[in-house]
Amino acid sequence: MIIGTAGHIDHGKTALVKALTGIDADRLQEEKARGITIDLGFAYKPLPSGEILGFVDVPGHEKFIHNMLAGATGIDYALLVIAGDDGPMPQTLEHLAIVDLLHLTRGSVALTKIDTITDARIDEVSAQIRAQLAGTTLAAAPLFPVSAITGAGIEALDRHLRQAAAELANTHTTSGKFRLAVDRCFTLAGIGIVVTGTVFSGQVAAGDRLVVSPAGIAVRVRGIHAQNQLAVSGRRGQRCALNLAGLQFEKNDIHRGNWVVAEAAHAPTSRLDVRLQVLASEAKALKHWTPVHVHIGAADISGRVAILEAGSIASGSDGLAQLILQEPVGAFHGDRVVLRDQSAQRTLGGGSVIDGLSARTRPAQIAAARCAARARARLRKRRLARAARPESARPRSRPSG
């Protein structure tokens, strides 16, 4: 299971990851010098079952939301971190909105720095958090008061994460075409080019031939590390490092935002048909041809929104649109997208890809998308209502026999 942190700057995300894993996820000298997380950090924790928990630690500063988004897409589980002394802050709310737009339904809240506050303050902030979670995919998420300094609550959170990983283990499938969203690339002496990222679908083995997309460069997998362990294969739900080689393939040919995919999954496009949800916090409707930053996988691409059903999408509403991108990208049906404004100052909304293969949207596609979106909305509403009910109120299965 891959766990991604979320939350405001200086609320203790990196310290919490270290308390859970023993690893300092801040890997850059500038991060250590300044005492803040700037880029993605990674930590791993082996479990007695043989599974390995992977942590993606993200920056909380508003200037680094683009880095946060590069790590958040593709995670299995959201760990929202909120400091008890501050309570919910601006990036708490923006990160929570992003988690909701990515439709991450598995997650929990860590109320940190409880060693610095009173029990009354814990109750007060817990109530504030519950109010903010209402109506989101984390509405029923458990809350854990913790201190990375004293260790209070860490064991309970760790136990919960292990249980969540066990429940998720049987849901991941290796079916589908292999796709890895690249978030880092570097060279190692005697090894060559290495890329890391989250596997979105399928599986890969040493010796496989893949394609760097959207450039279309053929490469071969020379070696694999899965969840920070040397492996002969990697699969969906894991973070993998792939040692790649190819004719005339150099480090400059690949960067964050690219994909490494099976040949059959290489289908770059500069137009995405999407179902968009505009955040209720937006003061104005999202207008036709608005310039935006489009985040998909680990990519951040400039583009424009073509509204398909009307001249705009109102705040708190959804609608069909086509994203016209300045650069091609790989995208499949169901991939989640997040939109930020042209100056990358705030999150506008997001949604899911309907079609990433057609050059234009036809009326029949719009009708089919409307029907599918209504069905998904009904299903999500039922799931949220069921999750929000207390355990005692949930229907129990009848004993057999």
Short mmCIF file of N, CA and C in Angstrom, two decimals, residues 83-194:
data_model
loop_
_atom_site.label_atom_id
_atom_site.label_comp_id
_atom_site.label_asym_id
_atom_site.label_seq_id
_atom_site.Cartn_x
_atom_site.Cartn_y
_atom_site.Cartn_z
N ALA A 83 -1.95 19.99 12.59
CA ALA A 83 -1.35 20.29 13.89
C ALA A 83 -2.41 20.75 14.87
N GLY A 84 -2.32 20.25 16.10
CA GLY A 84 -3.31 20.58 17.12
C GLY A 84 -3.27 22.04 17.54
N ASP A 85 -2.08 22.67 17.49
CA ASP A 85 -2.02 24.07 17.91
C ASP A 85 -2.64 25.00 16.87
N ASP A 86 -2.41 24.73 15.58
CA ASP A 86 -2.96 25.58 14.52
C ASP A 86 -4.39 25.23 14.14
N GLY A 87 -4.68 23.91 14.09
CA GLY A 87 -5.95 23.49 13.52
C GLY A 87 -5.91 23.57 12.01
N PRO A 88 -7.04 23.37 11.33
CA PRO A 88 -7.07 23.44 9.86
C PRO A 88 -6.62 24.80 9.35
N MET A 89 -5.71 24.79 8.37
CA MET A 89 -5.13 26.00 7.78
C MET A 89 -5.35 25.97 6.27
N PRO A 90 -4.97 27.04 5.54
CA PRO A 90 -5.28 27.11 4.11
C PRO A 90 -4.86 25.89 3.29
N GLN A 91 -3.61 25.41 3.46
CA GLN A 91 -3.20 24.25 2.68
C GLN A 91 -3.80 22.95 3.20
N THR A 92 -4.25 22.94 4.46
CA THR A 92 -5.04 21.80 4.93
C THR A 92 -6.26 21.66 4.04
N LEU A 93 -6.95 22.78 3.83
CA LEU A 93 -8.19 22.76 3.07
C LEU A 93 -7.95 22.48 1.59
N GLU A 94 -6.86 23.07 1.04
CA GLU A 94 -6.58 22.82 -0.37
C GLU A 94 -6.14 21.38 -0.60
N HIS A 95 -5.31 20.85 0.28
CA HIS A 95 -4.90 19.44 0.15
C HIS A 95 -6.11 18.51 0.31
N LEU A 96 -7.00 18.83 1.24
CA LEU A 96 -8.21 18.02 1.42
C LEU A 96 -9.06 18.07 0.16
N ALA A 97 -9.18 19.25 -0.45
CA ALA A 97 -9.95 19.37 -1.70
C ALA A 97 -9.32 18.52 -2.79
N ILE A 98 -7.99 18.50 -2.87
CA ILE A 98 -7.30 17.68 -3.86
C ILE A 98 -7.53 16.19 -3.62
N VAL A 99 -7.45 15.78 -2.36
CA VAL A 99 -7.73 14.38 -2.01
C VAL A 99 -9.13 14.00 -2.46
N ASP A 100 -10.10 14.91 -2.24
CA ASP A 100 -11.48 14.65 -2.65
C ASP A 100 -11.60 14.59 -4.16
N LEU A 101 -10.94 15.50 -4.88
CA LEU A 101 -10.99 15.51 -6.34
C LEU A 101 -10.34 14.26 -6.93
N LEU A 102 -9.32 13.74 -6.25
CA LEU A 102 -8.69 12.50 -6.70
C LEU A 102 -9.50 11.27 -6.31
N HIS A 103 -10.59 11.50 -5.59
CA HIS A 103 -11.51 10.45 -5.15
C HIS A 103 -10.81 9.38 -4.33
N LEU A 104 -9.96 9.83 -3.41
CA LEU A 104 -9.29 8.91 -2.49
C LEU A 104 -10.23 8.63 -1.32
N THR A 105 -10.77 7.43 -1.28
CA THR A 105 -11.76 7.09 -0.26
C THR A 105 -11.14 6.43 0.96
N ARG A 106 -9.90 6.00 0.85
CA ARG A 106 -9.21 5.40 1.99
C ARG A 106 -8.30 6.45 2.62
N GLY A 107 -8.40 6.62 3.94
CA GLY A 107 -7.55 7.59 4.58
C GLY A 107 -7.86 7.76 6.05
N SER A 108 -7.02 8.54 6.70
CA SER A 108 -7.21 8.86 8.12
C SER A 108 -6.61 10.23 8.38
N VAL A 109 -6.88 10.75 9.58
CA VAL A 109 -6.39 12.06 9.98
C VAL A 109 -5.47 11.88 11.18
N ALA A 110 -4.29 12.50 11.11
CA ALA A 110 -3.38 12.51 12.26
C ALA A 110 -3.40 13.92 12.85
N LEU A 111 -3.89 14.03 14.07
CA LEU A 111 -3.88 15.30 14.79
C LEU A 111 -2.56 15.36 15.56
N THR A 112 -1.60 16.13 15.05
CA THR A 112 -0.24 16.10 15.57
C THR A 112 0.01 17.16 16.64
N LYS A 113 1.18 17.05 17.26
CA LYS A 113 1.68 18.00 18.27
C LYS A 113 0.76 18.06 19.50
N ILE A 114 0.16 16.91 19.85
CA ILE A 114 -0.75 16.92 21.01
C ILE A 114 0.01 17.11 22.33
N ASP A 115 1.35 16.94 22.28
CA ASP A 115 2.14 17.19 23.49
C ASP A 115 2.21 18.68 23.83
N THR A 116 1.76 19.53 22.90
CA THR A 116 1.83 20.98 23.13
C THR A 116 0.48 21.60 23.46
N ILE A 117 -0.59 20.78 23.51
CA ILE A 117 -1.93 21.34 23.70
C ILE A 117 -2.68 20.57 24.80
N THR A 118 -3.79 21.12 25.24
CA THR A 118 -4.60 20.51 26.29
C THR A 118 -5.62 19.55 25.68
N ASP A 119 -6.23 18.74 26.54
CA ASP A 119 -7.29 17.83 26.09
C ASP A 119 -8.47 18.61 25.52
N ALA A 120 -8.75 19.75 26.12
CA ALA A 120 -9.86 20.58 25.62
C ALA A 120 -9.57 21.07 24.21
N ARG A 121 -8.31 21.42 23.95
CA ARG A 121 -7.95 21.86 22.61
C ARG A 121 -8.04 20.71 21.62
N ILE A 122 -7.67 19.50 22.04
CA ILE A 122 -7.80 18.34 21.16
C ILE A 122 -9.26 18.16 20.75
N ASP A 123 -10.18 18.27 21.71
CA ASP A 123 -11.60 18.13 21.40
C ASP A 123 -12.08 19.24 20.46
N GLU A 124 -11.60 20.45 20.71
CA GLU A 124 -12.01 21.60 19.89
C GLU A 124 -11.57 21.43 18.44
N VAL A 125 -10.28 21.09 18.25
CA VAL A 125 -9.76 20.94 16.89
C VAL A 125 -10.37 19.72 16.20
N SER A 126 -10.60 18.65 16.95
CA SER A 126 -11.24 17.47 16.37
C SER A 126 -12.60 17.81 15.80
N ALA A 127 -13.36 18.64 16.50
CA ALA A 127 -14.68 19.07 16.02
C ALA A 127 -14.53 19.91 14.74
N GLN A 128 -13.52 20.77 14.70
CA GLN A 128 -13.27 21.58 13.50
C GLN A 128 -12.94 20.68 12.30
N ILE A 129 -12.12 19.68 12.57
CA ILE A 129 -11.72 18.76 11.50
C ILE A 129 -12.92 18.00 10.96
N ARG A 130 -13.76 17.50 11.85
CA ARG A 130 -14.95 16.76 11.43
C ARG A 130 -15.83 17.63 10.54
N ALA A 131 -15.95 18.90 10.88
CA ALA A 131 -16.77 19.82 10.08
C ALA A 131 -16.17 19.99 8.69
N GLN A 132 -14.83 20.06 8.59
CA GLN A 132 -14.19 20.23 7.30
C GLN A 132 -14.26 18.96 6.45
N LEU A 133 -14.25 17.80 7.09
CA LEU A 133 -14.29 16.54 6.34
C LEU A 133 -15.68 16.22 5.81
N ALA A 134 -16.70 16.79 6.40
CA ALA A 134 -18.08 16.48 6.01
C ALA A 134 -18.28 16.73 4.52
N GLY A 135 -18.88 15.74 3.85
CA GLY A 135 -19.15 15.87 2.43
C GLY A 135 -18.01 15.50 1.52
N THR A 136 -16.85 15.15 2.07
CA THR A 136 -15.70 14.73 1.26
C THR A 136 -15.55 13.22 1.30
N THR A 137 -14.63 12.71 0.52
CA THR A 137 -14.39 11.26 0.51
C THR A 137 -13.79 10.77 1.82
N LEU A 138 -13.28 11.68 2.65
CA LEU A 138 -12.72 11.29 3.95
C LEU A 138 -13.67 11.60 5.10
N ALA A 139 -14.95 11.74 4.81
CA ALA A 139 -15.93 12.11 5.84
C ALA A 139 -15.92 11.15 7.02
N ALA A 140 -15.72 9.88 6.75
CA ALA A 140 -15.76 8.88 7.82
C ALA A 140 -14.37 8.44 8.26
N ALA A 141 -13.34 9.18 7.86
CA ALA A 141 -11.96 8.79 8.19
C ALA A 141 -11.72 8.84 9.70
N PRO A 142 -11.05 7.84 10.27
CA PRO A 142 -10.73 7.87 11.69
C PRO A 142 -9.69 8.94 12.00
N LEU A 143 -9.74 9.47 13.21
CA LEU A 143 -8.82 10.53 13.64
C LEU A 143 -7.94 10.01 14.77
N PHE A 144 -6.62 10.25 14.65
CA PHE A 144 -5.66 9.75 15.63
C PHE A 144 -4.87 10.92 16.21
N PRO A 145 -5.09 11.28 17.47
CA PRO A 145 -4.24 12.27 18.13
C PRO A 145 -2.86 11.65 18.37
N VAL A 146 -1.80 12.32 17.91
CA VAL A 146 -0.46 11.74 18.00
C VAL A 146 0.57 12.82 18.34
N SER A 147 1.72 12.36 18.80
CA SER A 147 2.88 13.22 18.99
C SER A 147 4.11 12.49 18.48
N ALA A 148 4.78 13.09 17.49
CA ALA A 148 6.02 12.50 16.99
C ALA A 148 7.16 12.67 17.97
N ILE A 149 7.00 13.55 18.95
CA ILE A 149 8.04 13.81 19.96
C ILE A 149 7.97 12.77 21.08
N THR A 150 6.79 12.59 21.67
CA THR A 150 6.64 11.66 22.79
C THR A 150 6.27 10.24 22.35
N GLY A 151 5.78 10.10 21.11
CA GLY A 151 5.35 8.80 20.62
C GLY A 151 3.90 8.49 20.95
N ALA A 152 3.21 9.39 21.63
CA ALA A 152 1.80 9.16 21.99
C ALA A 152 0.97 8.97 20.72
N GLY A 153 0.17 7.90 20.70
CA GLY A 153 -0.75 7.65 19.60
C GLY A 153 -0.13 7.03 18.36
N ILE A 154 1.20 6.96 18.30
CA ILE A 154 1.86 6.44 17.10
C ILE A 154 1.55 4.95 16.89
N GLU A 155 1.55 4.20 17.98
CA GLU A 155 1.29 2.76 17.87
C GLU A 155 -0.12 2.49 17.34
N ALA A 156 -1.10 3.27 17.81
CA ALA A 156 -2.47 3.08 17.35
C ALA A 156 -2.60 3.41 15.87
N LEU A 157 -1.96 4.49 15.42
CA LEU A 157 -1.99 4.84 14.00
C LEU A 157 -1.28 3.78 13.17
N ASP A 158 -0.13 3.32 13.63
CA ASP A 158 0.62 2.28 12.92
C ASP A 158 -0.22 1.01 12.78
N ARG A 159 -0.90 0.63 13.85
CA ARG A 159 -1.75 -0.57 13.81
C ARG A 159 -2.87 -0.41 12.79
N HIS A 160 -3.45 0.79 12.75
CA HIS A 160 -4.52 1.05 11.79
C HIS A 160 -4.00 0.96 10.35
N LEU A 161 -2.82 1.52 10.08
CA LEU A 161 -2.27 1.49 8.73
C LEU A 161 -1.97 0.07 8.29
N ARG A 162 -1.49 -0.74 9.22
CA ARG A 162 -1.23 -2.15 8.89
C ARG A 162 -2.52 -2.87 8.52
N GLN A 163 -3.59 -2.60 9.29
CA GLN A 163 -4.87 -3.22 9.00
C GLN A 163 -5.41 -2.77 7.65
N ALA A 164 -5.27 -1.47 7.36
CA ALA A 164 -5.71 -0.95 6.07
C ALA A 164 -4.95 -1.60 4.93
N ALA A 165 -3.64 -1.82 5.12
CA ALA A 165 -2.83 -2.46 4.09
C ALA A 165 -3.28 -3.90 3.86
N ALA A 166 -3.61 -4.60 4.95
CA ALA A 166 -4.07 -5.98 4.84
C ALA A 166 -5.39 -6.06 4.08
N GLU A 167 -6.28 -5.10 4.35
CA GLU A 167 -7.58 -5.09 3.66
C GLU A 167 -7.42 -4.76 2.18
N LEU A 168 -6.43 -3.94 1.86
CA LEU A 168 -6.23 -3.52 0.47
C LEU A 168 -5.48 -4.56 -0.35
N ALA A 169 -4.73 -5.42 0.32
CA ALA A 169 -3.83 -6.34 -0.38
C ALA A 169 -4.54 -7.18 -1.43
N ASN A 170 -5.76 -7.61 -1.14
CA ASN A 170 -6.47 -8.50 -2.05
C ASN A 170 -7.24 -7.77 -3.15
N THR A 171 -7.22 -6.44 -3.12
CA THR A 171 -8.00 -5.68 -4.10
C THR A 171 -7.17 -5.26 -5.31
N HIS A 172 -5.83 -5.23 -5.17
CA HIS A 172 -4.99 -4.83 -6.29
C HIS A 172 -4.92 -5.96 -7.32
N THR A 173 -5.06 -5.60 -8.56
CA THR A 173 -4.97 -6.57 -9.64
C THR A 173 -3.82 -6.20 -10.55
N THR A 174 -3.20 -7.20 -11.16
CA THR A 174 -2.09 -6.95 -12.08
C THR A 174 -2.57 -6.93 -13.52
N SER A 175 -3.88 -6.98 -13.73
CA SER A 175 -4.41 -6.95 -15.09
C SER A 175 -4.24 -5.56 -15.69
N GLY A 176 -4.36 -5.47 -16.98
CA GLY A 176 -4.24 -4.19 -17.66
C GLY A 176 -2.84 -3.94 -18.18
N LYS A 177 -2.72 -2.93 -19.02
CA LYS A 177 -1.44 -2.58 -19.63
C LYS A 177 -0.57 -1.85 -18.61
N PHE A 178 0.72 -2.13 -18.62
CA PHE A 178 1.63 -1.51 -17.65
C PHE A 178 1.75 -0.02 -17.90
N ARG A 179 1.61 0.76 -16.81
CA ARG A 179 1.78 2.22 -16.87
C ARG A 179 2.42 2.68 -15.56
N LEU A 180 3.54 3.38 -15.66
CA LEU A 180 4.21 3.96 -14.50
C LEU A 180 4.35 5.46 -14.73
N ALA A 181 3.86 6.25 -13.75
CA ALA A 181 3.96 7.71 -13.84
C ALA A 181 5.29 8.14 -13.25
N VAL A 182 6.16 8.71 -14.06
CA VAL A 182 7.53 9.04 -13.64
C VAL A 182 7.53 10.31 -12.78
N ASP A 183 8.08 10.21 -11.57
CA ASP A 183 8.22 11.41 -10.74
C ASP A 183 9.67 11.76 -10.44
N ARG A 184 10.60 10.85 -10.75
CA ARG A 184 12.03 11.16 -10.59
C ARG A 184 12.82 10.42 -11.67
N CYS A 185 13.94 11.01 -12.09
CA CYS A 185 14.86 10.28 -12.97
C CYS A 185 16.28 10.75 -12.66
N PHE A 186 17.22 9.81 -12.68
CA PHE A 186 18.60 10.12 -12.35
C PHE A 186 19.49 9.03 -12.92
N THR A 187 20.80 9.25 -12.86
CA THR A 187 21.75 8.24 -13.31
C THR A 187 22.60 7.79 -12.13
N LEU A 188 22.96 6.53 -12.13
CA LEU A 188 23.83 5.95 -11.12
C LEU A 188 25.06 5.36 -11.79
N ALA A 189 26.22 5.62 -11.21
CA ALA A 189 27.46 5.10 -11.78
C ALA A 189 27.42 3.58 -11.86
N GLY A 190 27.72 3.04 -13.02
CA GLY A 190 27.73 1.61 -13.23
C GLY A 190 26.35 1.00 -13.44
N ILE A 191 25.31 1.82 -13.31
CA ILE A 191 23.94 1.33 -13.46
C ILE A 191 23.28 1.94 -14.70
N GLY A 192 23.36 3.27 -14.79
CA GLY A 192 22.74 3.95 -15.91
C GLY A 192 21.52 4.74 -15.48
N ILE A 193 20.55 4.85 -16.35
CA ILE A 193 19.37 5.69 -16.12
C ILE A 193 18.36 4.94 -15.26
N VAL A 194 17.89 5.61 -14.20
CA VAL A 194 16.88 5.05 -13.31
C VAL A 194 15.71 6.03 -13.23
#
